[in-house]
Amino acid sequence: MSQVLSVPPGRRELTKVQNRQAILEAARSVFGELGYDAVTVRDIIRRTGLAAGTFYNYFRSKDEVAAALSDDGTRRFAPILKAQREQASDWADFVRRALGAYYTFLADEQSNWLARRPIDESHPRVHGVTPEGLAVFEEVRASIVEEAARGGAQGGDPYMLAAACIGIARYVGEQMLVRRPVDTQAATDFAVTMILTGVTGLRRSTN
Amino acid sequence: MSQVLSVPPGRRELTKVQNRQAILEAARSVFGELGYDAVTVRDIIRRTGLAAGTFYNYFRSKDEVAAALSDDGTRRFAPILKAQREQASDWADFVRRALGAYYTFLADEQSNWLARRPIDESHPRVHGVTPEGLAVFEEVRASIVEEAARGGAQGGDPYMLAAACIGIARYVGEQMLVRRPVDTQAATDFAVTMILTGVTGLRRSTN
Amino acid sequence: MSQVLSVPPGRRELTKVQNRQAILEAARSVFGELGYDAVTVRDIIRRTGLAAGTFYNYFRSKDEVAAALSDDGTRRFAPILKAQREQASDWADFVRRALGAYYTFLADEQSNWLARRPIDESHPRVHGVTPEGLAVFEEVRASIVEEAARGGAQGGDPYMLAAACIGIARYVGEQMLVRRPVDTQAATDFAVTMILTGVTGLRRSTN
Amino acid sequence: MSQVLSVPPGRRELTKVQNRQAILEAARSVFGELGYDAVTVRDIIRRTGLAAGTFYNYFRSKDEVAAALSDDGTRRFAPILKAQREQASDWADFVRRALGAYYTFLADEQSNWLARRPIDESHPRVHGVTPEGLAVFEEVRASIVEEAARGGAQGGDPYMLAAACIGIARYVGEQMLVRRPVDTQAATDFAVTMILTGVTGLRRSTN
DNA sequence: AATGAATGAGCCTTCATTCAT
DNA sequence: AATGAATGAAGGCTCATTCAT
């Protein structure tokens, strides 16, 4: 009996973890392909090869998988963002680092996040809005709000400022993902310039 | 002249128009609350008090209602935008006018468009993305892309530029709608400043 | 006011009759095309150009139209059959006359009655079984049963005999309608020979 | 040998087979009662006591059940017919054997096949046309057409001949099923006599 | 735990029928 | 009477969830 404790995760535990991972992985891809709303629990388990009922041994609903994926995204991204934040010398530097981290993350995940087309699709349906993508985006947003509130930018209403920044961040990110090859450096430069100096800055840097 | 109105609609015609409106109105609100994908035809009719079958006397599907709403948004907004565009003296002026028109429209519609919560909701589900909202937003987007492509801004890649502008436009718009009172003038000023001069400009104008 | 009485069926009455006829005609064709079960009341009225509600001023249901059509078939066919029956000199003559009349009727109506394919279609669905067709068929059946019962054929069980005769009548009739040109004479000859002398007779007459 | 049965079906497998059977059985009876077209999937499952969704675990549509029933009928009847056919010495013998087999089959199935009323029902709706019945009937029809075409009967147009034969076969079969007790021998004798010698033959054999 | 069939709520849609005009 | 919109009962089907094995 006591062995049970000393022994590393037994076979049972192992498959348990593996199954959980399999489900998350399946969910990730299927969310990316069909969009959160369109996905059914069946879509997810079908892709794992597991039985229907098994799903409920791991998650109570589609929402719960989505939450897990969000957490996953956050867990992976948060430390990166935190590190960059701590190294940042000032507001401008922080923005550059945050966006750089964000775009790098996006590029790595691009198979899910908005892999296909810009948001302006003819009829509704926001593609590629993965739970993870949203979660990571939210991390960035929060950090910007905080930094702005802390007065870093000295530019009036911090919420408005943050709104503008994340607006740029998000849409420029989309543009980036649509292009081939995906150029995170260019995207970061562009977004940062826009944030710091607006069109004026672009003009200057383009000349 | 009198002929035109000589035949009043008649009770029948009247209720028909009213019902159509009721359905559109219900769809509008329910789309705003649940998001396009999550909405069912039943959600829509339930909110009208009409019978299930009645829906199909007016629209053939959820998509068709959405399309009608989009058209509605476009029909109302397009001429306004067009007028502003024609009066614009240069790129900066155009941006100011376009955003001004957009925010005014948004404010008028605020009961539907994102009236409730910011986009940053914890878990998936993009709220407030009404077909109308998307349609109007798309109008703005298209006009900015066009003007940018025409070289107005002289700032590198027009698509990237447009992306940044609409990112700002959209998220600042959201902020605006969340505040009380809704201040379209302030939002326009802020967005325009960000677009033209970025944070630098803000700092200056704030001082 | 008094004029109303002296005048022959006024406009009102006229359209009433015409509408009824229009509905019956529409039903006839649509039954022939889709088969009784598949037909909806809407199918019928749609083909008349009348309004949905109007149908119910004339018939209470699809069944009632079908009944009316049956009656119609009977009303047109019964006298013909009766006449032939009265002129018949003996059983054989009666059979010949009855089938002759039946096939002639069938040929005239062929646009509805089984215009398309034999009954042996792959999967269920008996085509072309018009209410009228069934009614007329039933007339023939009844007359044969009666005559057989009356001892005309002197051949054992009259119901069995009638069954055999109508089996021949019906399927040979189907064959007839499938062929081009439709040859009522040949069909009658064939059926009568089969009934009277079976294959033996055919062999003889073919030689 | 023992291996084959060494693994008993298990409760699960068993109920699965039973449910499938239950559905088929329900479909059989309901088709017989209402006629193929009129039957709804819900009619079928209602009669099984199973839940609505369960139907779709076994069949994808009404058509698929019907096909299964047809196959069933064919699978059971085809070998019997084939055997009789091979043993037949000549056309007359073949006809006798084929009808004998057909009527025997019919009698065994009588609970479904036209158990209730003759075809002459007042208003439309051909009763008792079970998918199985049609399938088996079709077997007989095909065999007769083939044999006739092969020249067995030497009697003019083989399709007309076949039509007459199957007409007799079918309607005499119906008569047989309506009577108590069901007498397959008598039905076979009668039908064969009609086919071979017509009424003439009946008269002779009756005297 | 894993399995996978059963369940039943609920969605979309059609259609017979009613009824105010 | 004619009209045609409104109604609501079904029907086909999907899917989340449960549960016996």
PDB file of N, CA, C and O in Angstrom, chain C residues 37 67 70 120 124-125 134 138 141 153-154 157 159-161 163 167-168 170-171 175 179 190 194-200 202-203 206, chain D residues 36-37 120 123-125 134 138 141 153-154 156-157 159-161 163 167-168 170-171 175 179 190 194-200 202-203 206:
ATOM      1  N   ASP C  37     -50.137  10.446 -50.974  1.00  0.00           N
ATOM      2  CA  ASP C  37     -49.568  10.748 -49.665  1.00  0.00           C
ATOM      3  C   ASP C  37     -48.663  11.973 -49.662  1.00  0.00           C
ATOM      4  O   ASP C  37     -48.646  12.741 -48.716  1.00  0.00           O
ATOM      5  N   ALA C  67     -61.957  12.360 -52.275  1.00  0.00           N
ATOM      6  CA  ALA C  67     -63.270  11.730 -52.383  1.00  0.00           C
ATOM      7  C   ALA C  67     -64.044  12.308 -53.556  1.00  0.00           C
ATOM      8  O   ALA C  67     -64.676  11.589 -54.326  1.00  0.00           O
ATOM      9  N   SER C  70     -62.771  10.900 -56.651  1.00  0.00           N
ATOM     10  CA  SER C  70     -63.249   9.528 -56.803  1.00  0.00           C
ATOM     11  C   SER C  70     -64.671   9.543 -57.354  1.00  0.00           C
ATOM     12  O   SER C  70     -65.000   8.859 -58.322  1.00  0.00           O
ATOM     13  N   ASP C 120     -43.459  -1.927 -60.218  1.00  0.00           N
ATOM     14  CA  ASP C 120     -42.355  -2.665 -59.594  1.00  0.00           C
ATOM     15  C   ASP C 120     -41.153  -1.820 -59.195  1.00  0.00           C
ATOM     16  O   ASP C 120     -40.066  -2.349 -58.951  1.00  0.00           O
ATOM     17  N   PRO C 124     -40.423   1.159 -52.317  1.00  0.00           N
ATOM     18  CA  PRO C 124     -41.831   1.513 -52.166  1.00  0.00           C
ATOM     19  C   PRO C 124     -42.211   2.834 -52.820  1.00  0.00           C
ATOM     20  O   PRO C 124     -41.355   3.611 -53.175  1.00  0.00           O
ATOM     21  N   ARG C 125     -43.455   3.079 -52.920  1.00  0.00           N
ATOM     22  CA  ARG C 125     -44.023   4.270 -53.515  1.00  0.00           C
ATOM     23  C   ARG C 125     -44.766   3.888 -54.798  1.00  0.00           C
ATOM     24  O   ARG C 125     -44.164   3.659 -55.830  1.00  0.00           O
ATOM     25  N   LEU C 134     -58.327   4.709 -58.779  1.00  0.00           N
ATOM     26  CA  LEU C 134     -58.759   3.683 -57.846  1.00  0.00           C
ATOM     27  C   LEU C 134     -60.262   3.500 -57.895  1.00  0.00           C
ATOM     28  O   LEU C 134     -60.771   2.376 -57.857  1.00  0.00           O
ATOM     29  N   GLU C 138     -62.242   0.241 -58.974  1.00  0.00           N
ATOM     30  CA  GLU C 138     -63.160  -0.391 -58.048  1.00  0.00           C
ATOM     31  C   GLU C 138     -64.517  -0.691 -58.704  1.00  0.00           C
ATOM     32  O   GLU C 138     -65.150  -1.714 -58.440  1.00  0.00           O
ATOM     33  N   ARG C 141     -64.016  -3.769 -60.626  1.00  0.00           N
ATOM     34  CA  ARG C 141     -63.915  -4.901 -59.708  1.00  0.00           C
ATOM     35  C   ARG C 141     -65.286  -5.339 -59.211  1.00  0.00           C
ATOM     36  O   ARG C 141     -65.638  -6.527 -59.263  1.00  0.00           O
ATOM     37  N   ALA C 153     -69.747 -17.149 -64.682  1.00  0.00           N
ATOM     38  CA  ALA C 153     -68.569 -17.869 -65.150  1.00  0.00           C
ATOM     39  C   ALA C 153     -68.575 -19.342 -64.774  1.00  0.00           C
ATOM     40  O   ALA C 153     -67.748 -20.113 -65.241  1.00  0.00           O
ATOM     41  N   GLN C 154     -69.472 -19.685 -63.922  1.00  0.00           N
ATOM     42  CA  GLN C 154     -69.561 -21.085 -63.515  1.00  0.00           C
ATOM     43  C   GLN C 154     -68.229 -21.638 -63.043  1.00  0.00           C
ATOM     44  O   GLN C 154     -67.957 -22.820 -63.230  1.00  0.00           O
ATOM     45  N   ASP C 157     -65.384 -20.496 -56.831  1.00  0.00           N
ATOM     46  CA  ASP C 157     -65.476 -19.322 -55.974  1.00  0.00           C
ATOM     47  C   ASP C 157     -65.475 -18.001 -56.748  1.00  0.00           C
ATOM     48  O   ASP C 157     -64.490 -17.618 -57.356  1.00  0.00           O
ATOM     49  N   TYR C 159     -65.343 -14.931 -55.747  1.00  0.00           N
ATOM     50  CA  TYR C 159     -64.396 -13.911 -55.298  1.00  0.00           C
ATOM     51  C   TYR C 159     -62.987 -14.200 -55.801  1.00  0.00           C
ATOM     52  O   TYR C 159     -62.259 -13.298 -56.202  1.00  0.00           O
ATOM     53  N   MET C 160     -62.658 -15.467 -55.778  1.00  0.00           N
ATOM     54  CA  MET C 160     -61.353 -15.846 -56.305  1.00  0.00           C
ATOM     55  C   MET C 160     -61.310 -15.511 -57.795  1.00  0.00           C
ATOM     56  O   MET C 160     -60.330 -14.956 -58.295  1.00  0.00           O
ATOM     57  N   LEU C 161     -62.362 -15.860 -58.449  1.00  0.00           N
ATOM     58  CA  LEU C 161     -62.426 -15.605 -59.877  1.00  0.00           C
ATOM     59  C   LEU C 161     -62.267 -14.109 -60.150  1.00  0.00           C
ATOM     60  O   LEU C 161     -61.472 -13.681 -61.003  1.00  0.00           O
ATOM     61  N   ALA C 163     -60.953 -11.935 -58.268  1.00  0.00           N
ATOM     62  CA  ALA C 163     -59.599 -11.510 -57.919  1.00  0.00           C
ATOM     63  C   ALA C 163     -58.666 -11.745 -59.097  1.00  0.00           C
ATOM     64  O   ALA C 163     -57.887 -10.860 -59.493  1.00  0.00           O
ATOM     65  N   GLY C 167     -56.871  -8.818 -61.214  1.00  0.00           N
ATOM     66  CA  GLY C 167     -55.409  -8.831 -61.227  1.00  0.00           C
ATOM     67  C   GLY C 167     -54.919  -8.688 -62.656  1.00  0.00           C
ATOM     68  O   GLY C 167     -54.062  -7.846 -62.968  1.00  0.00           O
ATOM     69  N   ILE C 168     -55.483  -9.482 -63.511  1.00  0.00           N
ATOM     70  CA  ILE C 168     -55.113  -9.402 -64.924  1.00  0.00           C
ATOM     71  C   ILE C 168     -55.426  -8.015 -65.460  1.00  0.00           C
ATOM     72  O   ILE C 168     -54.599  -7.365 -66.109  1.00  0.00           O
ATOM     73  N   ARG C 170     -55.752  -5.177 -64.059  1.00  0.00           N
ATOM     74  CA  ARG C 170     -54.931  -4.078 -63.591  1.00  0.00           C
ATOM     75  C   ARG C 170     -53.511  -4.094 -64.132  1.00  0.00           C
ATOM     76  O   ARG C 170     -52.997  -3.092 -64.619  1.00  0.00           O
ATOM     77  N   TYR C 171     -52.887  -5.216 -64.057  1.00  0.00           N
ATOM     78  CA  TYR C 171     -51.494  -5.256 -64.480  1.00  0.00           C
ATOM     79  C   TYR C 171     -51.342  -5.178 -65.990  1.00  0.00           C
ATOM     80  O   TYR C 171     -50.391  -4.593 -66.506  1.00  0.00           O
ATOM     81  N   GLN C 175     -49.292  -2.324 -68.117  1.00  0.00           N
ATOM     82  CA  GLN C 175     -48.421  -2.584 -69.262  1.00  0.00           C
ATOM     83  C   GLN C 175     -48.846  -1.734 -70.445  1.00  0.00           C
ATOM     84  O   GLN C 175     -48.045  -1.087 -71.100  1.00  0.00           O
ATOM     85  N   ARG C 179     -46.610   1.309 -72.705  1.00  0.00           N
ATOM     86  CA  ARG C 179     -46.210   1.188 -74.109  1.00  0.00           C
ATOM     87  C   ARG C 179     -46.611   2.395 -74.948  1.00  0.00           C
ATOM     88  O   ARG C 179     -47.574   3.078 -74.653  1.00  0.00           O
ATOM     89  N   PHE C 190     -55.824  -9.224 -75.201  1.00  0.00           N
ATOM     90  CA  PHE C 190     -54.925 -10.043 -74.407  1.00  0.00           C
ATOM     91  C   PHE C 190     -55.552 -10.435 -73.077  1.00  0.00           C
ATOM     92  O   PHE C 190     -55.582 -11.591 -72.688  1.00  0.00           O
ATOM     93  N   MET C 194     -56.587 -14.177 -71.779  1.00  0.00           N
ATOM     94  CA  MET C 194     -56.019 -14.751 -70.561  1.00  0.00           C
ATOM     95  C   MET C 194     -57.121 -15.180 -69.601  1.00  0.00           C
ATOM     96  O   MET C 194     -57.072 -16.259 -69.019  1.00  0.00           O
ATOM     97  N   ILE C 195     -58.102 -14.321 -69.449  1.00  0.00           N
ATOM     98  CA  ILE C 195     -59.172 -14.650 -68.513  1.00  0.00           C
ATOM     99  C   ILE C 195     -59.952 -15.878 -68.973  1.00  0.00           C
ATOM    100  O   ILE C 195     -60.247 -16.770 -68.187  1.00  0.00           O
ATOM    101  N   LEU C 196     -60.239 -15.908 -70.246  1.00  0.00           N
ATOM    102  CA  LEU C 196     -61.083 -17.008 -70.726  1.00  0.00           C
ATOM    103  C   LEU C 196     -60.336 -18.319 -70.907  1.00  0.00           C
ATOM    104  O   LEU C 196     -60.847 -19.378 -70.547  1.00  0.00           O
ATOM    105  N   THR C 197     -59.149 -18.226 -71.454  1.00  0.00           N
ATOM    106  CA  THR C 197     -58.488 -19.500 -71.770  1.00  0.00           C
ATOM    107  C   THR C 197     -57.062 -19.628 -71.234  1.00  0.00           C
ATOM    108  O   THR C 197     -56.412 -20.651 -71.474  1.00  0.00           O
ATOM    109  N   GLY C 198     -56.582 -18.615 -70.557  1.00  0.00           N
ATOM    110  CA  GLY C 198     -55.236 -18.712 -69.987  1.00  0.00           C
ATOM    111  C   GLY C 198     -54.167 -18.818 -71.052  1.00  0.00           C
ATOM    112  O   GLY C 198     -54.384 -18.485 -72.220  1.00  0.00           O
ATOM    113  N   VAL C 199     -53.019 -19.259 -70.658  1.00  0.00           N
ATOM    114  CA  VAL C 199     -51.887 -19.367 -71.569  1.00  0.00           C
ATOM    115  C   VAL C 199     -52.218 -20.266 -72.758  1.00  0.00           C
ATOM    116  O   VAL C 199     -51.800 -20.011 -73.891  1.00  0.00           O
ATOM    117  N   THR C 200     -52.977 -21.274 -72.509  1.00  0.00           N
ATOM    118  CA  THR C 200     -53.384 -22.177 -73.581  1.00  0.00           C
ATOM    119  C   THR C 200     -53.963 -21.398 -74.744  1.00  0.00           C
ATOM    120  O   THR C 200     -53.587 -21.604 -75.905  1.00  0.00           O
ATOM    121  N   LEU C 202     -53.597 -18.296 -75.384  1.00  0.00           N
ATOM    122  CA  LEU C 202     -52.624 -17.408 -76.015  1.00  0.00           C
ATOM    123  C   LEU C 202     -51.849 -18.176 -77.065  1.00  0.00           C
ATOM    124  O   LEU C 202     -51.624 -17.715 -78.182  1.00  0.00           O
ATOM    125  N   ARG C 203     -51.404 -19.339 -76.660  1.00  0.00           N
ATOM    126  CA  ARG C 203     -50.602 -20.144 -77.554  1.00  0.00           C
ATOM    127  C   ARG C 203     -51.362 -20.345 -78.864  1.00  0.00           C
ATOM    128  O   ARG C 203     -50.845 -20.119 -79.944  1.00  0.00           O
ATOM    129  N   THR C 206     -51.692 -17.143 -80.841  1.00  0.00           N
ATOM    130  CA  THR C 206     -50.437 -16.631 -81.378  1.00  0.00           C
ATOM    131  C   THR C 206     -49.993 -17.432 -82.590  1.00  0.00           C
ATOM    132  O   THR C 206     -49.424 -16.884 -83.535  1.00  0.00           O
TER     133      THR C 206
ATOM    134  N   TYR D  36     -46.486   2.846 -46.556  1.00  0.00           N
ATOM    135  CA  TYR D  36     -45.146   3.412 -46.475  1.00  0.00           C
ATOM    136  C   TYR D  36     -45.115   4.929 -46.360  1.00  0.00           C
ATOM    137  O   TYR D  36     -44.493   5.487 -45.464  1.00  0.00           O
ATOM    138  N   ASP D  37     -45.789   5.591 -47.272  1.00  0.00           N
ATOM    139  CA  ASP D  37     -45.694   7.051 -47.310  1.00  0.00           C
ATOM    140  C   ASP D  37     -46.183   7.726 -46.039  1.00  0.00           C
ATOM    141  O   ASP D  37     -45.610   8.703 -45.588  1.00  0.00           O
ATOM    142  N   ASP D 120     -59.407  -2.891 -52.048  1.00  0.00           N
ATOM    143  CA  ASP D 120     -60.491  -2.082 -52.592  1.00  0.00           C
ATOM    144  C   ASP D 120     -60.994  -0.975 -51.679  1.00  0.00           C
ATOM    145  O   ASP D 120     -62.074  -0.426 -51.901  1.00  0.00           O
ATOM    146  N   HIS D 123     -61.403   4.991 -50.038  1.00  0.00           N
ATOM    147  CA  HIS D 123     -60.572   6.079 -50.520  1.00  0.00           C
ATOM    148  C   HIS D 123     -59.097   5.761 -50.491  1.00  0.00           C
ATOM    149  O   HIS D 123     -58.661   4.891 -49.760  1.00  0.00           O
ATOM    150  N   PRO D 124     -58.366   6.464 -51.313  1.00  0.00           N
ATOM    151  CA  PRO D 124     -56.942   6.209 -51.530  1.00  0.00           C
ATOM    152  C   PRO D 124     -56.264   5.556 -50.345  1.00  0.00           C
ATOM    153  O   PRO D 124     -56.812   5.464 -49.279  1.00  0.00           O
ATOM    154  N   ARG D 125     -55.032   5.152 -50.543  1.00  0.00           N
ATOM    155  CA  ARG D 125     -54.236   4.543 -49.503  1.00  0.00           C
ATOM    156  C   ARG D 125     -54.190   3.045 -49.727  1.00  0.00           C
ATOM    157  O   ARG D 125     -55.132   2.312 -49.441  1.00  0.00           O
ATOM    158  N   LEU D 134     -43.365  -6.119 -51.015  1.00  0.00           N
ATOM    159  CA  LEU D 134     -42.994  -5.668 -52.343  1.00  0.00           C
ATOM    160  C   LEU D 134     -41.743  -6.369 -52.838  1.00  0.00           C
ATOM    161  O   LEU D 134     -41.650  -6.773 -53.995  1.00  0.00           O
ATOM    162  N   GLU D 138     -41.601  -8.773 -55.912  1.00  0.00           N
ATOM    163  CA  GLU D 138     -40.713  -8.428 -57.021  1.00  0.00           C
ATOM    164  C   GLU D 138     -39.850  -9.614 -57.444  1.00  0.00           C
ATOM    165  O   GLU D 138     -39.583  -9.808 -58.637  1.00  0.00           O
ATOM    166  N   ARG D 141     -42.071 -11.676 -59.549  1.00  0.00           N
ATOM    167  CA  ARG D 141     -42.289 -11.007 -60.820  1.00  0.00           C
ATOM    168  C   ARG D 141     -41.097 -11.190 -61.745  1.00  0.00           C
ATOM    169  O   ARG D 141     -41.239 -11.590 -62.911  1.00  0.00           O
ATOM    170  N   ALA D 153     -43.469 -19.982 -72.115  1.00  0.00           N
ATOM    171  CA  ALA D 153     -44.917 -20.058 -72.290  1.00  0.00           C
ATOM    172  C   ALA D 153     -45.339 -19.972 -73.747  1.00  0.00           C
ATOM    173  O   ALA D 153     -46.496 -20.198 -74.080  1.00  0.00           O
ATOM    174  N   GLN D 154     -44.425 -19.626 -74.576  1.00  0.00           N
ATOM    175  CA  GLN D 154     -44.754 -19.526 -76.004  1.00  0.00           C
ATOM    176  C   GLN D 154     -45.977 -18.682 -76.264  1.00  0.00           C
ATOM    177  O   GLN D 154     -46.723 -18.954 -77.191  1.00  0.00           O
ATOM    178  N   GLY D 156     -46.905 -15.177 -77.023  1.00  0.00           N
ATOM    179  CA  GLY D 156     -46.846 -13.765 -77.357  1.00  0.00           C
ATOM    180  C   GLY D 156     -45.923 -12.967 -76.447  1.00  0.00           C
ATOM    181  O   GLY D 156     -45.003 -13.495 -75.834  1.00  0.00           O
ATOM    182  N   ASP D 157     -46.220 -11.734 -76.335  1.00  0.00           N
ATOM    183  CA  ASP D 157     -45.427 -10.780 -75.565  1.00  0.00           C
ATOM    184  C   ASP D 157     -45.148 -11.243 -74.138  1.00  0.00           C
ATOM    185  O   ASP D 157     -46.053 -11.326 -73.311  1.00  0.00           O
ATOM    186  N   TYR D 159     -43.809  -9.738 -71.625  1.00  0.00           N
ATOM    187  CA  TYR D 159     -44.108  -8.780 -70.565  1.00  0.00           C
ATOM    188  C   TYR D 159     -45.596  -8.745 -70.263  1.00  0.00           C
ATOM    189  O   TYR D 159     -46.006  -8.657 -69.110  1.00  0.00           O
ATOM    190  N   MET D 160     -46.389  -8.815 -71.327  1.00  0.00           N
ATOM    191  CA  MET D 160     -47.831  -8.868 -71.104  1.00  0.00           C
ATOM    192  C   MET D 160     -48.170 -10.135 -70.343  1.00  0.00           C
ATOM    193  O   MET D 160     -48.948 -10.106 -69.388  1.00  0.00           O
ATOM    194  N   LEU D 161     -47.563 -11.193 -70.774  1.00  0.00           N
ATOM    195  CA  LEU D 161     -47.835 -12.457 -70.108  1.00  0.00           C
ATOM    196  C   LEU D 161     -47.467 -12.381 -68.634  1.00  0.00           C
ATOM    197  O   LEU D 161     -48.256 -12.766 -67.754  1.00  0.00           O
ATOM    198  N   ALA D 163     -47.238  -9.772 -66.840  1.00  0.00           N
ATOM    199  CA  ALA D 163     -48.161  -8.863 -66.172  1.00  0.00           C
ATOM    200  C   ALA D 163     -49.419  -9.615 -65.743  1.00  0.00           C
ATOM    201  O   ALA D 163     -49.876  -9.504 -64.597  1.00  0.00           O
ATOM    202  N   GLY D 167     -50.471 -10.351 -61.917  1.00  0.00           N
ATOM    203  CA  GLY D 167     -51.755  -9.798 -61.511  1.00  0.00           C
ATOM    204  C   GLY D 167     -52.557 -10.878 -60.808  1.00  0.00           C
ATOM    205  O   GLY D 167     -53.091 -10.669 -59.711  1.00  0.00           O
ATOM    206  N   ILE D 168     -52.623 -12.017 -61.449  1.00  0.00           N
ATOM    207  CA  ILE D 168     -53.341 -13.127 -60.831  1.00  0.00           C
ATOM    208  C   ILE D 168     -52.699 -13.493 -59.500  1.00  0.00           C
ATOM    209  O   ILE D 168     -53.372 -13.620 -58.473  1.00  0.00           O
ATOM    210  N   ARG D 170     -50.906 -11.860 -57.432  1.00  0.00           N
ATOM    211  CA  ARG D 170     -51.067 -10.919 -56.348  1.00  0.00           C
ATOM    212  C   ARG D 170     -52.481 -10.860 -55.795  1.00  0.00           C
ATOM    213  O   ARG D 170     -52.691 -10.931 -54.585  1.00  0.00           O
ATOM    214  N   TYR D 171     -53.445 -10.747 -56.660  1.00  0.00           N
ATOM    215  CA  TYR D 171     -54.806 -10.593 -56.173  1.00  0.00           C
ATOM    216  C   TYR D 171     -55.357 -11.882 -55.594  1.00  0.00           C
ATOM    217  O   TYR D 171     -56.125 -11.878 -54.640  1.00  0.00           O
ATOM    218  N   GLN D 175     -56.745 -12.508 -51.768  1.00  0.00           N
ATOM    219  CA  GLN D 175     -57.955 -13.253 -51.416  1.00  0.00           C
ATOM    220  C   GLN D 175     -57.625 -14.334 -50.399  1.00  0.00           C
ATOM    221  O   GLN D 175     -58.290 -14.482 -49.378  1.00  0.00           O
ATOM    222  N   ARG D 179     -59.170 -15.000 -46.324  1.00  0.00           N
ATOM    223  CA  ARG D 179     -59.991 -16.129 -45.895  1.00  0.00           C
ATOM    224  C   ARG D 179     -59.468 -16.821 -44.648  1.00  0.00           C
ATOM    225  O   ARG D 179     -58.276 -16.802 -44.367  1.00  0.00           O
ATOM    226  N   PHE D 190     -55.739 -22.691 -57.744  1.00  0.00           N
ATOM    227  CA  PHE D 190     -56.597 -21.764 -58.474  1.00  0.00           C
ATOM    228  C   PHE D 190     -55.783 -20.874 -59.405  1.00  0.00           C
ATOM    229  O   PHE D 190     -56.077 -20.743 -60.597  1.00  0.00           O
ATOM    230  N   MET D 194     -55.873 -20.757 -63.493  1.00  0.00           N
ATOM    231  CA  MET D 194     -56.229 -19.533 -64.221  1.00  0.00           C
ATOM    232  C   MET D 194     -55.135 -19.178 -65.224  1.00  0.00           C
ATOM    233  O   MET D 194     -55.405 -18.810 -66.367  1.00  0.00           O
ATOM    234  N   ILE D 195     -53.940 -19.257 -64.784  1.00  0.00           N
ATOM    235  CA  ILE D 195     -52.843 -18.885 -65.674  1.00  0.00           C
ATOM    236  C   ILE D 195     -52.771 -19.826 -66.868  1.00  0.00           C
ATOM    237  O   ILE D 195     -52.614 -19.390 -68.016  1.00  0.00           O
ATOM    238  N   LEU D 196     -52.903 -21.101 -66.607  1.00  0.00           N
ATOM    239  CA  LEU D 196     -52.712 -22.058 -67.693  1.00  0.00           C
ATOM    240  C   LEU D 196     -53.914 -22.176 -68.620  1.00  0.00           C
ATOM    241  O   LEU D 196     -53.759 -22.221 -69.847  1.00  0.00           O
ATOM    242  N   THR D 197     -55.096 -22.172 -68.028  1.00  0.00           N
ATOM    243  CA  THR D 197     -56.251 -22.446 -68.893  1.00  0.00           C
ATOM    244  C   THR D 197     -57.379 -21.439 -68.762  1.00  0.00           C
ATOM    245  O   THR D 197     -58.423 -21.577 -69.418  1.00  0.00           O
ATOM    246  N   GLY D 198     -57.225 -20.467 -67.886  1.00  0.00           N
ATOM    247  CA  GLY D 198     -58.271 -19.463 -67.754  1.00  0.00           C
ATOM    248  C   GLY D 198     -59.569 -20.045 -67.211  1.00  0.00           C
ATOM    249  O   GLY D 198     -59.577 -21.130 -66.631  1.00  0.00           O
ATOM    250  N   VAL D 199     -60.616 -19.284 -67.389  1.00  0.00           N
ATOM    251  CA  VAL D 199     -61.911 -19.703 -66.879  1.00  0.00           C
ATOM    252  C   VAL D 199     -62.323 -21.061 -67.421  1.00  0.00           C
ATOM    253  O   VAL D 199     -62.943 -21.880 -66.738  1.00  0.00           O
ATOM    254  N   THR D 200     -61.980 -21.304 -68.648  1.00  0.00           N
ATOM    255  CA  THR D 200     -62.297 -22.589 -69.263  1.00  0.00           C
ATOM    256  C   THR D 200     -61.849 -23.734 -68.374  1.00  0.00           C
ATOM    257  O   THR D 200     -62.614 -24.676 -68.095  1.00  0.00           O
ATOM    258  N   LEU D 202     -61.164 -23.660 -65.247  1.00  0.00           N
ATOM    259  CA  LEU D 202     -61.869 -23.678 -63.971  1.00  0.00           C
ATOM    260  C   LEU D 202     -63.156 -24.463 -64.106  1.00  0.00           C
ATOM    261  O   LEU D 202     -63.486 -25.308 -63.293  1.00  0.00           O
ATOM    262  N   ARG D 203     -63.863 -24.139 -65.163  1.00  0.00           N
ATOM    263  CA  ARG D 203     -65.150 -24.781 -65.386  1.00  0.00           C
ATOM    264  C   ARG D 203     -64.966 -26.294 -65.394  1.00  0.00           C
ATOM    265  O   ARG D 203     -65.626 -27.019 -64.710  1.00  0.00           O
ATOM    266  N   THR D 206     -64.038 -27.679 -62.022  1.00  0.00           N
ATOM    267  CA  THR D 206     -65.099 -27.569 -61.030  1.00  0.00           C
ATOM    268  C   THR D 206     -66.160 -28.637 -61.250  1.00  0.00           C
ATOM    269  O   THR D 206     -66.736 -29.167 -60.317  1.00  0.00           O
TER     270      THR D 206
END
